[in-house]
CSV table of C-alpha atoms and ligand atoms in Angstrom, one decimal:
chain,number,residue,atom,x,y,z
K,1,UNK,CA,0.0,0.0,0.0
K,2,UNK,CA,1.6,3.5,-0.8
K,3,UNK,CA,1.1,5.6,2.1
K,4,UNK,CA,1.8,9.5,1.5
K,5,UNK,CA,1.6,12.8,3.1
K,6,UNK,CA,1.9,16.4,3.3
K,7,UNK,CA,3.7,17.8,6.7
K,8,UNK,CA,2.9,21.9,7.2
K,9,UNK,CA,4.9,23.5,9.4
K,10,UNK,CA,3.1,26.0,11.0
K,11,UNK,CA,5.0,29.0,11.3
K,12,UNK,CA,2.3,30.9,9.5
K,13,UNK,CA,-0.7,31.3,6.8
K,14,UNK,CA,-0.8,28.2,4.5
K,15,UNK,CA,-0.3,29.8,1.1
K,16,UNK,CA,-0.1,29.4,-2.9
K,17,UNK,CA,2.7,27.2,-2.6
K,18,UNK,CA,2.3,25.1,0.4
K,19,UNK,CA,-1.3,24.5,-1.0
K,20,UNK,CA,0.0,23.2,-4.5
K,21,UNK,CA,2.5,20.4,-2.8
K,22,UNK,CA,-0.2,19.4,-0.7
K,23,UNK,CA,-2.8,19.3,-3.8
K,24,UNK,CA,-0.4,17.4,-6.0
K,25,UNK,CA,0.9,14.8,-2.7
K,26,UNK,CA,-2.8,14.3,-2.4
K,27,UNK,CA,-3.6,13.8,-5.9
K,28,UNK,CA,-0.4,11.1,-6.2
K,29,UNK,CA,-1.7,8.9,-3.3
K,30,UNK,CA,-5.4,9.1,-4.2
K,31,UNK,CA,-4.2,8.3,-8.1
K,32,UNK,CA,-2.3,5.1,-6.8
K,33,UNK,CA,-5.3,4.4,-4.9
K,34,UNK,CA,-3.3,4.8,-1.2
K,35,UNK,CA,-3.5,6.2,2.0
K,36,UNK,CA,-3.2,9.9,2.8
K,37,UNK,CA,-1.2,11.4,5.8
K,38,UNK,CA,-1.4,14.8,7.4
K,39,UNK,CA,1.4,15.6,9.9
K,40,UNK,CA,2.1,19.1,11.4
K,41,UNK,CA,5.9,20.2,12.0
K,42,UNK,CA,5.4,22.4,15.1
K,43,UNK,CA,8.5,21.1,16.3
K,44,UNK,CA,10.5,24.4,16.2
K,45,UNK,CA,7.7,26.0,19.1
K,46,UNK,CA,9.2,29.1,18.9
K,47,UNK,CA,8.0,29.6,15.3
K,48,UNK,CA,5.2,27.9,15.2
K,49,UNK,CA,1.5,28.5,16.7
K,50,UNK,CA,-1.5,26.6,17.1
K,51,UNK,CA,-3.9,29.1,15.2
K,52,UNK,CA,-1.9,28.4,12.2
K,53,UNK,CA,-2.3,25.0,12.1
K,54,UNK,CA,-5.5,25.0,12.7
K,55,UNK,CA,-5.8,27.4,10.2
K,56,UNK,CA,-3.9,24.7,8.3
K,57,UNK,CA,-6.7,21.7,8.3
K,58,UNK,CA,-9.5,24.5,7.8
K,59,UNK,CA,-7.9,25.6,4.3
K,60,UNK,CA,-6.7,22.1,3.3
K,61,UNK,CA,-10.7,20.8,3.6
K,62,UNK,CA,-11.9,24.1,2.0
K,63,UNK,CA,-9.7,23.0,-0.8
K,64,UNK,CA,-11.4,19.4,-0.8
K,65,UNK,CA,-8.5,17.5,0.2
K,66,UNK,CA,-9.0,14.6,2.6
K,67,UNK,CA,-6.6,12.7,4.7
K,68,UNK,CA,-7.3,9.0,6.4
K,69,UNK,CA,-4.5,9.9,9.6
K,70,UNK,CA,-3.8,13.3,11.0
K,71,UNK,CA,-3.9,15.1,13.9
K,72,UNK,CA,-7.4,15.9,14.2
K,73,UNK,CA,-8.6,12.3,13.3
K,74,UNK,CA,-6.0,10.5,14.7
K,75,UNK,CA,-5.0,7.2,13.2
K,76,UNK,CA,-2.3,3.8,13.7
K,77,UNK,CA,1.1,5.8,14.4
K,78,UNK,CA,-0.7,8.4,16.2
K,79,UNK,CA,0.2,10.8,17.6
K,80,UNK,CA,0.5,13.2,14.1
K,81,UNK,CA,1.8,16.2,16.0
K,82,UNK,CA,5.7,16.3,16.4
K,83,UNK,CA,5.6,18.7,19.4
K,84,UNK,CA,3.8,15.4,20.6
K,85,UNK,CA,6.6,13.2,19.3
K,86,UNK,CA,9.6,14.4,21.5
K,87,UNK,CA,10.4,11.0,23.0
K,88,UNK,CA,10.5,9.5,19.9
K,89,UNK,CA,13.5,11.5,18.7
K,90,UNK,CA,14.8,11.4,21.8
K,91,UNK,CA,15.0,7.4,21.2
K,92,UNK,CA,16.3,7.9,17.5
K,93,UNK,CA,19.1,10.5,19.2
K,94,UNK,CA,20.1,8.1,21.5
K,95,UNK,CA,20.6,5.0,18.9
K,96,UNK,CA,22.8,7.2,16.5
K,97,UNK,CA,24.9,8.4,20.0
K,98,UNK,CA,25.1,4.1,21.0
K,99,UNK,CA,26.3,3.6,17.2
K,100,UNK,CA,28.8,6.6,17.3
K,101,UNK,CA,26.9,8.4,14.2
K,102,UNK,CA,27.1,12.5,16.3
K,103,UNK,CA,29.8,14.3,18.0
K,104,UNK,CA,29.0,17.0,20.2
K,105,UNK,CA,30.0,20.8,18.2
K,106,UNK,CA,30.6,23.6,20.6
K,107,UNK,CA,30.8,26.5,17.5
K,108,UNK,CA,28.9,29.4,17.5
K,109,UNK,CA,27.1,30.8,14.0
K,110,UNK,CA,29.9,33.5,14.1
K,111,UNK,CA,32.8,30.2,14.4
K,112,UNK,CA,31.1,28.7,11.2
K,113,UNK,CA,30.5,31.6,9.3
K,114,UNK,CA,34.4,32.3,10.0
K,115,UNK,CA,35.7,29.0,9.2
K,116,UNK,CA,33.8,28.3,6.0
K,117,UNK,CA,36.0,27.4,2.9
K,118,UNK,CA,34.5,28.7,-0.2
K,119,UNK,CA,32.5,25.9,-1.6
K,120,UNK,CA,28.8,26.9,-0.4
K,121,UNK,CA,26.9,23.9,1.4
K,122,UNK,CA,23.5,23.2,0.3
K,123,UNK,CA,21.5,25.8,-1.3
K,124,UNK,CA,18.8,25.3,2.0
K,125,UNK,CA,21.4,26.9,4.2
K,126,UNK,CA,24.8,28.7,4.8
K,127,UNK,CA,28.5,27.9,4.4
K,128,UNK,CA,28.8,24.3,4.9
K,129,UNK,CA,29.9,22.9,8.4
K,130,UNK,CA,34.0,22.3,8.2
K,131,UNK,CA,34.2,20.0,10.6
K,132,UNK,CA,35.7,21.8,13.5
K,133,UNK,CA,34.9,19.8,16.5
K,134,UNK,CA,34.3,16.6,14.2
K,135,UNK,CA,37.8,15.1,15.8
K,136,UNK,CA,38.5,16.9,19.6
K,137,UNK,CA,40.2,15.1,21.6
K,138,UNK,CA,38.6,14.2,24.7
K,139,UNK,CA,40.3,17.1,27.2
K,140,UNK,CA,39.5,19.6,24.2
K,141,UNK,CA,35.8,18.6,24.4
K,142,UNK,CA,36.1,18.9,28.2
K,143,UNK,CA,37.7,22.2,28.5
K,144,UNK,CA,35.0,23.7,25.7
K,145,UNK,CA,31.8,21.7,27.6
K,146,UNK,CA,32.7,24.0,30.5
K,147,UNK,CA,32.2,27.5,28.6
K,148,UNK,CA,28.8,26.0,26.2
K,149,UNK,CA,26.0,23.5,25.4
K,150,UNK,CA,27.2,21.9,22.4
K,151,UNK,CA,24.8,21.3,19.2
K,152,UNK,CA,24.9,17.2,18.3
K,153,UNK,CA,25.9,17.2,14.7
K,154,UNK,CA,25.6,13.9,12.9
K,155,UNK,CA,29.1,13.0,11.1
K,156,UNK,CA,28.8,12.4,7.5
K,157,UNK,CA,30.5,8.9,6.6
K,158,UNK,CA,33.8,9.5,5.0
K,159,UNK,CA,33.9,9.2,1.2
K,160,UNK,CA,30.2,8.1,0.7
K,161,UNK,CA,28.3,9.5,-2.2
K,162,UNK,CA,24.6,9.5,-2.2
K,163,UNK,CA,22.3,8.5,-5.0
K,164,UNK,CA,19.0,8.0,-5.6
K,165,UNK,CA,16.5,8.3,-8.1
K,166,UNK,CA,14.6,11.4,-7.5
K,167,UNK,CA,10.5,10.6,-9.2
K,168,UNK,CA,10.2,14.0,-10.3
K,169,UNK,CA,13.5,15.4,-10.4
K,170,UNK,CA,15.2,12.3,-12.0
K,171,UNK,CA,18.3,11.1,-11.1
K,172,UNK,CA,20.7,12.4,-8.0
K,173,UNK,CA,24.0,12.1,-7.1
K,174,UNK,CA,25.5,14.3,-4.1
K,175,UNK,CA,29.2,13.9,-3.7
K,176,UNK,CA,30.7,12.9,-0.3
K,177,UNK,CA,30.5,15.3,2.1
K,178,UNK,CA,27.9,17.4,0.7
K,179,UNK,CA,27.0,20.4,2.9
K,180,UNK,CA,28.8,19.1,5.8
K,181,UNK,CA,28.3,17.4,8.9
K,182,UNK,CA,24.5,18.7,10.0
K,183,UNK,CA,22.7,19.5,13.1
K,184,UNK,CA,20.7,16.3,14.6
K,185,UNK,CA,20.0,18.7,17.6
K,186,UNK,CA,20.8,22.3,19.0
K,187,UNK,CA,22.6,23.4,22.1
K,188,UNK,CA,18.8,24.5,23.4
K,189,UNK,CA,17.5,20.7,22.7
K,190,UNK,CA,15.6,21.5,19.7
K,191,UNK,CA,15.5,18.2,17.3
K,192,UNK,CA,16.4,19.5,13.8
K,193,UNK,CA,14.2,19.3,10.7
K,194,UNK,CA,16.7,16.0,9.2
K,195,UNK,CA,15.8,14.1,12.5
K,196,UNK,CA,12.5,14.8,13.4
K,197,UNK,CA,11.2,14.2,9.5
K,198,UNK,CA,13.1,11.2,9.4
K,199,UNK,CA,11.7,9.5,12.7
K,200,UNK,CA,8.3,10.6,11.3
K,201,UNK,CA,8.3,9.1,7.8
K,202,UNK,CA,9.3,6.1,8.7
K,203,UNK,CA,7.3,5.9,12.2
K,204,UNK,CA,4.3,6.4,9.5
K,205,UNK,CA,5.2,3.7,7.3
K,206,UNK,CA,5.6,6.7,4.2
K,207,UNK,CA,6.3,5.3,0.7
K,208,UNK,CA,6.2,8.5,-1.0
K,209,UNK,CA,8.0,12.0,0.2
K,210,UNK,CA,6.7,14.1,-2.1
K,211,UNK,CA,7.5,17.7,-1.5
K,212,UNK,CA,8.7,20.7,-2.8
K,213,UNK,CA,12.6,21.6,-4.5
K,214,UNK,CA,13.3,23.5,-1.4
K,215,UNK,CA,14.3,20.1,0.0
K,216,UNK,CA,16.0,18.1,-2.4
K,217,UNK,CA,19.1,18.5,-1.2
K,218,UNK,CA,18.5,17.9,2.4
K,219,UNK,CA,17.6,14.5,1.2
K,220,UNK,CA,21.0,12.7,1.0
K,221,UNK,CA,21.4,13.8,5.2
K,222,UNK,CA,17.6,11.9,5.4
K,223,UNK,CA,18.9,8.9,3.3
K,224,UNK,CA,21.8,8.8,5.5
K,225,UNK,CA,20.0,9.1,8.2
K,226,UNK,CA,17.9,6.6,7.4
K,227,UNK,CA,20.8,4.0,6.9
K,228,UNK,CA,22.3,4.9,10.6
K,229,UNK,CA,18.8,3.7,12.5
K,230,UNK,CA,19.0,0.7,10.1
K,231,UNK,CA,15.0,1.9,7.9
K,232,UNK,CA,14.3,1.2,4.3
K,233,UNK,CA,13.9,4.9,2.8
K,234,UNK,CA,10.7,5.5,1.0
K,235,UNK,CA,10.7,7.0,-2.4
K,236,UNK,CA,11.5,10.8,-2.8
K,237,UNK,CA,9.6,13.0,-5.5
K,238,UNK,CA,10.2,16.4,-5.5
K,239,UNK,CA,8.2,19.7,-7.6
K,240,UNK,CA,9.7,22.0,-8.7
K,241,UNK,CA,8.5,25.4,-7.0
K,242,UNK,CA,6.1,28.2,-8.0
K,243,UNK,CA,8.0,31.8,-8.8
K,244,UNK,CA,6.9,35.0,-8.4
K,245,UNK,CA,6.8,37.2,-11.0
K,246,UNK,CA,10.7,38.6,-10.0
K,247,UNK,CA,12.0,34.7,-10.1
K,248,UNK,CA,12.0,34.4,-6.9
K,249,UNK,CA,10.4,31.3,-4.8
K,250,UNK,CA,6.3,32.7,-4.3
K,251,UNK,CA,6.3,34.2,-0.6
K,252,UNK,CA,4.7,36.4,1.8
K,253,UNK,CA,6.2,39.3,0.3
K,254,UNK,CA,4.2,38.4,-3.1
K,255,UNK,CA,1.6,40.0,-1.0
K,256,UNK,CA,-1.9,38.0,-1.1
K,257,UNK,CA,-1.0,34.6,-1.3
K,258,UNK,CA,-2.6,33.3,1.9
K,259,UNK,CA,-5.3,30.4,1.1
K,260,UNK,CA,-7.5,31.7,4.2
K,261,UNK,CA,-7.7,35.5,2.3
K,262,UNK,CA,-8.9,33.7,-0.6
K,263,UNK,CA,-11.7,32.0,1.3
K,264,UNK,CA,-12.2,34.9,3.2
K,265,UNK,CA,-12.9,37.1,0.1
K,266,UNK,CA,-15.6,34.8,-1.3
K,267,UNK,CA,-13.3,33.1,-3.7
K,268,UNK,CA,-14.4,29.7,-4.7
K,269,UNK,CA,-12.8,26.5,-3.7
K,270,UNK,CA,-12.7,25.3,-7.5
K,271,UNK,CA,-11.3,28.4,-9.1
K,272,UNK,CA,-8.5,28.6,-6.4
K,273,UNK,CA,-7.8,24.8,-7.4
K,274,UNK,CA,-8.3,25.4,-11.1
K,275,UNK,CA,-5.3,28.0,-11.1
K,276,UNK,CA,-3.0,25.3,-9.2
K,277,UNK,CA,-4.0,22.7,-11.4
K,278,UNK,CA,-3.4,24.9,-14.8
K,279,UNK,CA,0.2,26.3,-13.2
K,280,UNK,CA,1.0,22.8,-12.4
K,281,UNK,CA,0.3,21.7,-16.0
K,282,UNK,CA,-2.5,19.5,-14.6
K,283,UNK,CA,-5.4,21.4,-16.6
K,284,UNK,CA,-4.8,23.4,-19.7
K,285,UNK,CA,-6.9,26.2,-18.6
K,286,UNK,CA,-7.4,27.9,-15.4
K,287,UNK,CA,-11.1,27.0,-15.4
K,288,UNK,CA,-12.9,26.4,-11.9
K,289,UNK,CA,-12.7,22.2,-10.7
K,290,UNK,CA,-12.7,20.0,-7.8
K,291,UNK,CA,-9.8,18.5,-6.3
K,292,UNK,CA,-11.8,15.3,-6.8
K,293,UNK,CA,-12.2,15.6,-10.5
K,294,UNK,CA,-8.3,15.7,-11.1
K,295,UNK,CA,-7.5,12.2,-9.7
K,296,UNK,CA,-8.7,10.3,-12.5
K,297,UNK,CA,-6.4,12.1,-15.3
K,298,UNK,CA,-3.2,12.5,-13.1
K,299,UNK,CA,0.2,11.4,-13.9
K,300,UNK,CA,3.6,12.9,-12.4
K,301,UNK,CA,4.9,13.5,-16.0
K,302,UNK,CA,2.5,16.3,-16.3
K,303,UNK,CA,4.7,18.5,-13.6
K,304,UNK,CA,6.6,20.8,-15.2
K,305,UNK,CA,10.3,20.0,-14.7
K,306,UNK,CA,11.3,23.6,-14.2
K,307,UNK,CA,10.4,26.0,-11.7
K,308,UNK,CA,7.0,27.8,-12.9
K,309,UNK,CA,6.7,32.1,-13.0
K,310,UNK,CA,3.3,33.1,-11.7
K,311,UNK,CA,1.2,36.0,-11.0
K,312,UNK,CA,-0.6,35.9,-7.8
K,313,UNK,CA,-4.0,34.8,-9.3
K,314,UNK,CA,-7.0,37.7,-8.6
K,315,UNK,CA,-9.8,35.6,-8.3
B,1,LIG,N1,7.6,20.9,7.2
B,1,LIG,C1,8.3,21.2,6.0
B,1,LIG,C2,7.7,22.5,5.3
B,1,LIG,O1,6.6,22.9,5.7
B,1,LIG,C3,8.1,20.1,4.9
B,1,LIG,C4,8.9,19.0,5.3
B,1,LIG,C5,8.9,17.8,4.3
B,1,LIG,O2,8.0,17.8,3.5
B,1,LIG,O3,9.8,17.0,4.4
B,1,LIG,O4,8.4,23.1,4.6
């Protein structure tokens, strides 16, 4: 059974873009006949808040999309809300610590910003880590645990390149090292992103990660991470993202691009849908239609492979 799912994080209004990668996750699983996940990433608490995702569920139904597990409805590998989860990465931390996969890293932003050679880590983030407190010796690490928390970075195996076949994106290859050795959890205790999504999709039994560009290239620290807690990856799939009209990824500053102002304004469900379908080269028009109505006819080769230049749609 494929087993799929969108994951918000709620740090604020579900917009154009988040809508469209939930639309066209939806419309895979429901095409392949399989079961639909909804999990919210409120992990980061200090970003996130609970009238958002609320907010979240409210614009995703408005849009007609259904899920069989979530938060709200509960399900097998409940519960579907990581600020739930903690003790679940909290046991994945301490099986990569027992198989000597993280080393404690005592640098500040300002050390890594400083110490960064010029090749540029992953285009999600800054300078790539260097490595700096990848081989302390123990009085070092002692002498630097008295002065700071250290972050727990996970240590990138030497000389292994990842591959995999991207479903959208085609095929991937990330040389070793790629963007460095990565945070697994901050010096406040905050689980990253690479961890808790990890834990999650696999916790769910996910087949199919599909998701937007943003994180393609966060996906050979999953797949590794994946490998160290000894889980079968699922299959990765990634859309390439909406643009605004000044190339740049569709965001707040776009102005207008909130789902809930749409619904608020009297738009209708089905023209809102229509325009995702038509810049998703799902439709060949923007003409009003139900979520529903778009199962039947679709296929991932219909995605454009390159990122797409809208206008915010008035309607
Ligand atoms: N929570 C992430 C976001 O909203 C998505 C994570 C994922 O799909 O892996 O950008």
């Amino acid at each position: 059974m494929n087993r799929g799912r969108f994951a918000p994080t709620p740090s604020g209004k579900m917009h154009l873009g988040n809508a469209r990668t939930a639309l066209l996750s939806w419309l895979h699983m429901r095409a392949l006949g399989g079961e639909f996940v909804l999990r919210m990433e409120d992990i980061d608490t200090a970003r996130s808040r609970g009238e958002w995702a609320e907010l979240a569920l409210l614009d995703l139904r408005w849009l007609g999309l259904d899920w069989d597990e979530g938060p709200d409805v509960g399900g097998p590998y409940a519960p579907y809300t990581q600020s739930e989860r903690m003790e679940r990465y909290a046991a994945a931390l301490e099986r990569l610590q027992a198989s000597g996969h993280i080393y404690p890293c005592y640098c500040s932003r300002a050390d890594i910003l400083a110490s960064a050679s010029a090749p540029h880590g992953l285009s999600s983030e800054g300078p790539s880590y260097a490595g700096t407190c990848r081989h302390l010796t123990a009085a070092e690490r002692a002498e630097k645990a008295r002065r700071k928390d250290p972050s727990l970075r996970f240590a990138l195996p030497e000389g292994r390149e990842v591959r995999f076949a991207d479903g959208i994106a085609g095929p991937q290859v990330f040389p070793p090292g790629s963007g460095g050795d990565f945070v697994i959890s901050r010096a406040d205790g905050l689980y990253s992103y690479q961890l808790s999504v990890v834990v999650d999709d696999a916790d769910m039994r996910i087949t199919d990660v599909l998701r937007g560009s943003d994180l393609l290239d966060s996906t050979p620290r999953q797949i590794l991470l994946y490998e160290a807690l000894d889980l079968a990856p699922p299959a990765f799939l990634h859309v390439p993202l909406l643009n605004g009209p000044d190339g740049k990824r569709l965001a707040k500053r776009h102005g207008g691009i909130a789902i809930s102002a749409y619904r608020e304004r009297g738009t209708a469900p089905e023209r809102l849908v229509g325009w995702l379908a038509y810049v998703s080269g799902l439709i060949d028009r923007p003409e009003p239609v139900k979520a529903s109505e778009l199962v039947r006819s679709f296929d991932l080769s219909m995605i454009p492979r390159q990122p797409v230049v809208v206008d915010v749609p008035d309607i």
